[in-house]
Short mmCIF file of C-alpha atoms in Angstrom, two decimals:
data_model
loop_
_atom_site.label_atom_id
_atom_site.label_comp_id
_atom_site.label_asym_id
_atom_site.label_seq_id
_atom_site.Cartn_x
_atom_site.Cartn_y
_atom_site.Cartn_z
CA LEU A 1 78.04 114.55 88.69
CA LEU A 2 80.41 115.59 91.46
CA ARG A 3 80.43 119.21 90.36
CA GLN A 4 76.64 119.24 90.63
CA LEU A 5 76.66 117.53 94.04
CA THR A 6 79.34 119.71 95.63
CA GLY A 7 78.26 123.07 94.26
CA ASP A 8 80.45 126.10 93.68
CA PHE A 9 83.92 125.35 95.02
CA ASN A 10 84.30 129.03 95.97
CA GLN A 11 81.64 128.40 98.63
CA TRP A 12 83.36 125.40 100.22
CA PRO A 13 84.62 126.01 103.75
CA ARG A 14 88.40 126.29 103.86
CA GLY A 15 90.08 122.88 104.06
CA SER A 16 86.90 120.96 103.31
CA VAL A 17 86.77 117.97 101.00
CA PRO A 18 83.09 117.57 100.09
CA ALA A 19 83.65 114.66 97.70
CA ILE A 20 86.31 112.09 96.97
CA THR A 21 86.78 109.51 94.27
CA VAL A 22 88.57 106.28 94.98
CA ARG A 23 89.26 103.24 92.86
CA ALA A 24 88.85 99.70 94.10
CA SER A 25 91.76 97.74 92.69
CA ARG A 26 93.25 94.31 92.48
CA ALA A 27 96.37 95.36 94.32
CA GLU A 28 97.44 92.10 95.86
CA ASN A 29 98.27 89.26 93.44
CA ALA A 30 95.35 90.25 91.20
CA MET A 31 93.03 90.08 94.22
CA TYR A 32 91.11 92.88 95.87
CA SER A 33 92.83 94.26 98.94
CA SER A 34 90.62 95.92 101.53
CA LYS A 35 93.70 97.48 103.14
CA ASP A 36 94.71 99.04 99.82
CA PHE A 37 91.16 100.36 99.44
CA GLN A 38 91.19 101.76 102.96
CA THR A 39 94.56 103.37 102.29
CA ARG A 40 93.16 105.04 99.17
CA LEU A 41 90.16 106.35 101.14
CA THR A 42 92.35 107.77 103.89
CA MET A 43 94.84 109.31 101.47
CA SER A 44 91.97 110.98 99.62
CA LEU A 45 91.32 112.97 102.77
CA ARG A 46 94.97 113.53 103.68
CA GLU A 47 96.03 114.63 100.20
CA PRO A 48 92.86 115.50 98.28
CA ARG A 49 92.86 115.82 94.52
CA PHE A 50 90.02 117.23 92.48
CA PRO A 51 90.51 116.11 88.87
CA TRP A 52 86.78 116.51 88.30
CA LEU A 53 87.11 120.23 89.09
CA ASP A 54 90.16 120.79 86.91
CA GLU A 55 88.24 119.46 83.90
CA ARG A 56 85.65 122.24 84.11
CA ALA A 57 85.62 124.36 81.02
CA ASP A 58 83.72 127.11 82.84
CA ALA A 59 85.95 127.22 85.92
CA ASP A 60 87.99 130.32 86.53
CA ARG A 61 91.64 129.25 86.51
CA GLU A 62 92.56 131.81 89.18
CA ASP A 63 89.82 130.50 91.49
CA LEU A 64 91.01 126.92 90.94
CA ARG A 65 94.58 127.94 91.74
CA GLY A 66 93.33 129.51 94.98
CA LEU A 67 91.41 126.34 95.86
CA HIS A 68 94.50 124.20 95.28
CA GLU A 69 96.56 126.54 97.50
CA ASP A 70 93.95 126.32 100.27
CA ILE A 71 93.86 122.54 99.99
CA ALA A 72 97.67 122.35 100.07
CA GLU A 73 97.76 124.47 103.22
CA ALA A 74 95.05 122.39 104.92
CA THR A 75 96.73 119.17 103.76
CA GLU A 76 99.90 120.19 105.56
CA PHE A 77 97.90 120.16 108.80
CA TRP A 78 96.14 116.86 108.07
CA SER A 79 99.31 115.09 106.98
CA ARG A 80 100.94 115.91 110.34
CA LEU A 81 98.31 113.82 112.08
CA ARG A 82 99.33 110.36 113.20
CA SER A 83 99.59 107.96 110.32
CA GLY A 84 98.22 104.52 111.13
CA SER A 85 99.51 101.56 109.25
CA SER A 86 97.00 98.85 110.05
CA GLU A 87 93.75 98.63 108.14
CA ARG A 88 91.80 99.20 111.34
CA GLU A 89 93.78 102.37 112.16
CA LEU A 90 93.37 103.68 108.61
CA ARG A 91 89.63 103.08 108.80
CA ARG A 92 89.36 104.81 112.15
CA GLU A 93 91.28 107.79 110.79
CA PHE A 94 89.00 107.97 107.75
CA GLU A 95 85.84 107.71 109.85
CA GLU A 96 87.04 110.42 112.24
CA HIS A 97 88.35 112.87 109.64
CA ALA A 98 85.68 112.58 106.96
CA PRO A 99 83.09 114.54 108.99
CA LEU A 100 85.76 117.08 110.04
CA ARG A 101 86.60 117.63 106.38
CA ALA A 102 82.87 118.04 105.58
CA MET A 103 82.99 115.04 103.25
CA LYS A 104 79.52 114.08 102.03
CA TRP A 105 80.13 112.09 98.84
CA VAL A 106 82.32 109.10 98.01
CA VAL A 107 82.47 107.76 94.48
CA VAL A 108 83.95 104.27 94.17
CA ARG A 109 85.18 103.41 90.69
CA ASP A 110 85.91 99.94 89.34
CA ALA A 111 84.05 98.26 92.20
CA GLY A 112 84.09 94.99 90.27
CA ALA A 113 87.55 94.46 91.75
CA MET A 114 85.80 93.71 95.05
CA CYS A 115 84.62 90.47 93.47
CA SER A 116 88.20 89.17 93.14
CA THR A 117 88.51 87.80 96.64
CA LYS A 118 90.54 85.17 98.40
CA ARG A 119 88.94 81.82 99.05
CA GLY A 120 86.49 81.99 101.91
CA THR A 121 85.77 85.71 101.51
CA GLU A 122 82.43 86.77 100.11
CA PRO A 123 82.47 89.91 97.94
CA SER A 124 79.39 91.14 99.80
CA GLN A 125 81.53 91.56 102.94
CA HIS A 126 83.38 94.39 101.21
CA ILE A 127 80.24 96.32 100.32
CA LEU A 128 78.92 95.83 103.87
CA SER A 129 82.13 97.43 105.10
CA CYS A 130 81.56 100.38 102.75
CA MET A 131 77.99 100.71 104.02
CA GLU A 132 79.21 100.81 107.61
CA MET A 133 81.68 103.58 106.75
CA ALA A 134 78.96 105.51 104.92
CA GLU A 135 76.74 105.34 107.99
CA GLU A 136 79.58 106.20 110.36
CA THR A 137 80.59 109.27 108.32
CA ASN A 138 77.05 110.30 107.36
CA SER A 139 78.00 110.25 103.70
CA VAL A 140 76.55 108.94 100.46
CA TRP A 141 78.54 106.40 98.49
CA ILE A 142 78.07 105.93 94.77
CA VAL A 143 79.58 102.65 93.60
CA PHE A 144 80.29 102.05 89.91
CA GLY A 145 81.25 98.78 88.32
CA THR A 146 80.69 96.50 85.36
CA PRO A 147 77.96 93.79 85.53
CA PRO A 148 80.03 91.28 87.56
CA VAL A 149 79.97 93.77 90.45
CA GLY A 150 76.49 92.40 91.18
CA LYS A 151 78.19 89.69 93.24
CA VAL A 152 78.84 92.22 95.99
CA TRP A 153 75.08 92.46 96.55
CA GLU A 154 74.41 88.71 96.55
CA LYS A 155 73.66 86.62 99.62
CA HIS A 156 72.79 89.50 101.93
CA ASP A 157 69.25 90.78 102.23
CA GLU A 158 70.65 93.43 104.56
CA ILE A 159 72.40 95.06 101.60
CA SER A 160 69.34 95.24 99.40
CA ARG A 161 67.31 96.64 102.33
CA ARG A 162 69.84 99.37 103.14
CA ALA A 163 71.12 100.37 99.68
CA VAL A 164 69.57 101.80 96.56
CA ILE A 165 70.84 99.74 93.64
CA VAL A 166 70.47 101.27 90.18
CA PHE A 167 71.51 99.33 87.13
CA ILE A 168 72.54 101.56 84.24
CA ASP A 169 72.74 100.22 80.72
CA ARG A 170 75.91 102.06 79.82
CA TYR A 171 76.32 101.29 76.15
CA ARG A 172 72.82 101.63 74.82
CA GLU A 173 70.67 104.69 74.41
CA THR A 174 67.52 104.35 76.51
CA PRO A 175 64.56 106.68 76.89
#
């Protein structure tokens, strides 16, 4: 999917990161941590990795090596930028740098982790935060999760009005 969305990597502007993948995780006592998630987003721009490109059977190894060298050189510049430690600073850094890195696509894996929240926190608050970042960075977010991830869309009509929700029956062949 990402290879189709981002096109030929030889055509990417130098230092760009057109797509990132990030995993939502239960990083804090088996609970979802929005700061951990924000750290993962920010680090995906600071130190990009493209495992979905390396898996290409048709990719020219020499071209891939050149891409990784370009990314490493650009990453040296980005990593020198001020490193914020608070969640708010990490978010601001992500929202400022994503457009500069020409990022258009964010794939969130294992989004069901967002449903493991502390008492008093609604899972839908996390997806609203993602939607705000998508709007701020003018990017498209694709969120994957198992059926319990549906809780992140509950209780907020705003989410269903502003997002396209597609349920995919993963384990059964469908026409």
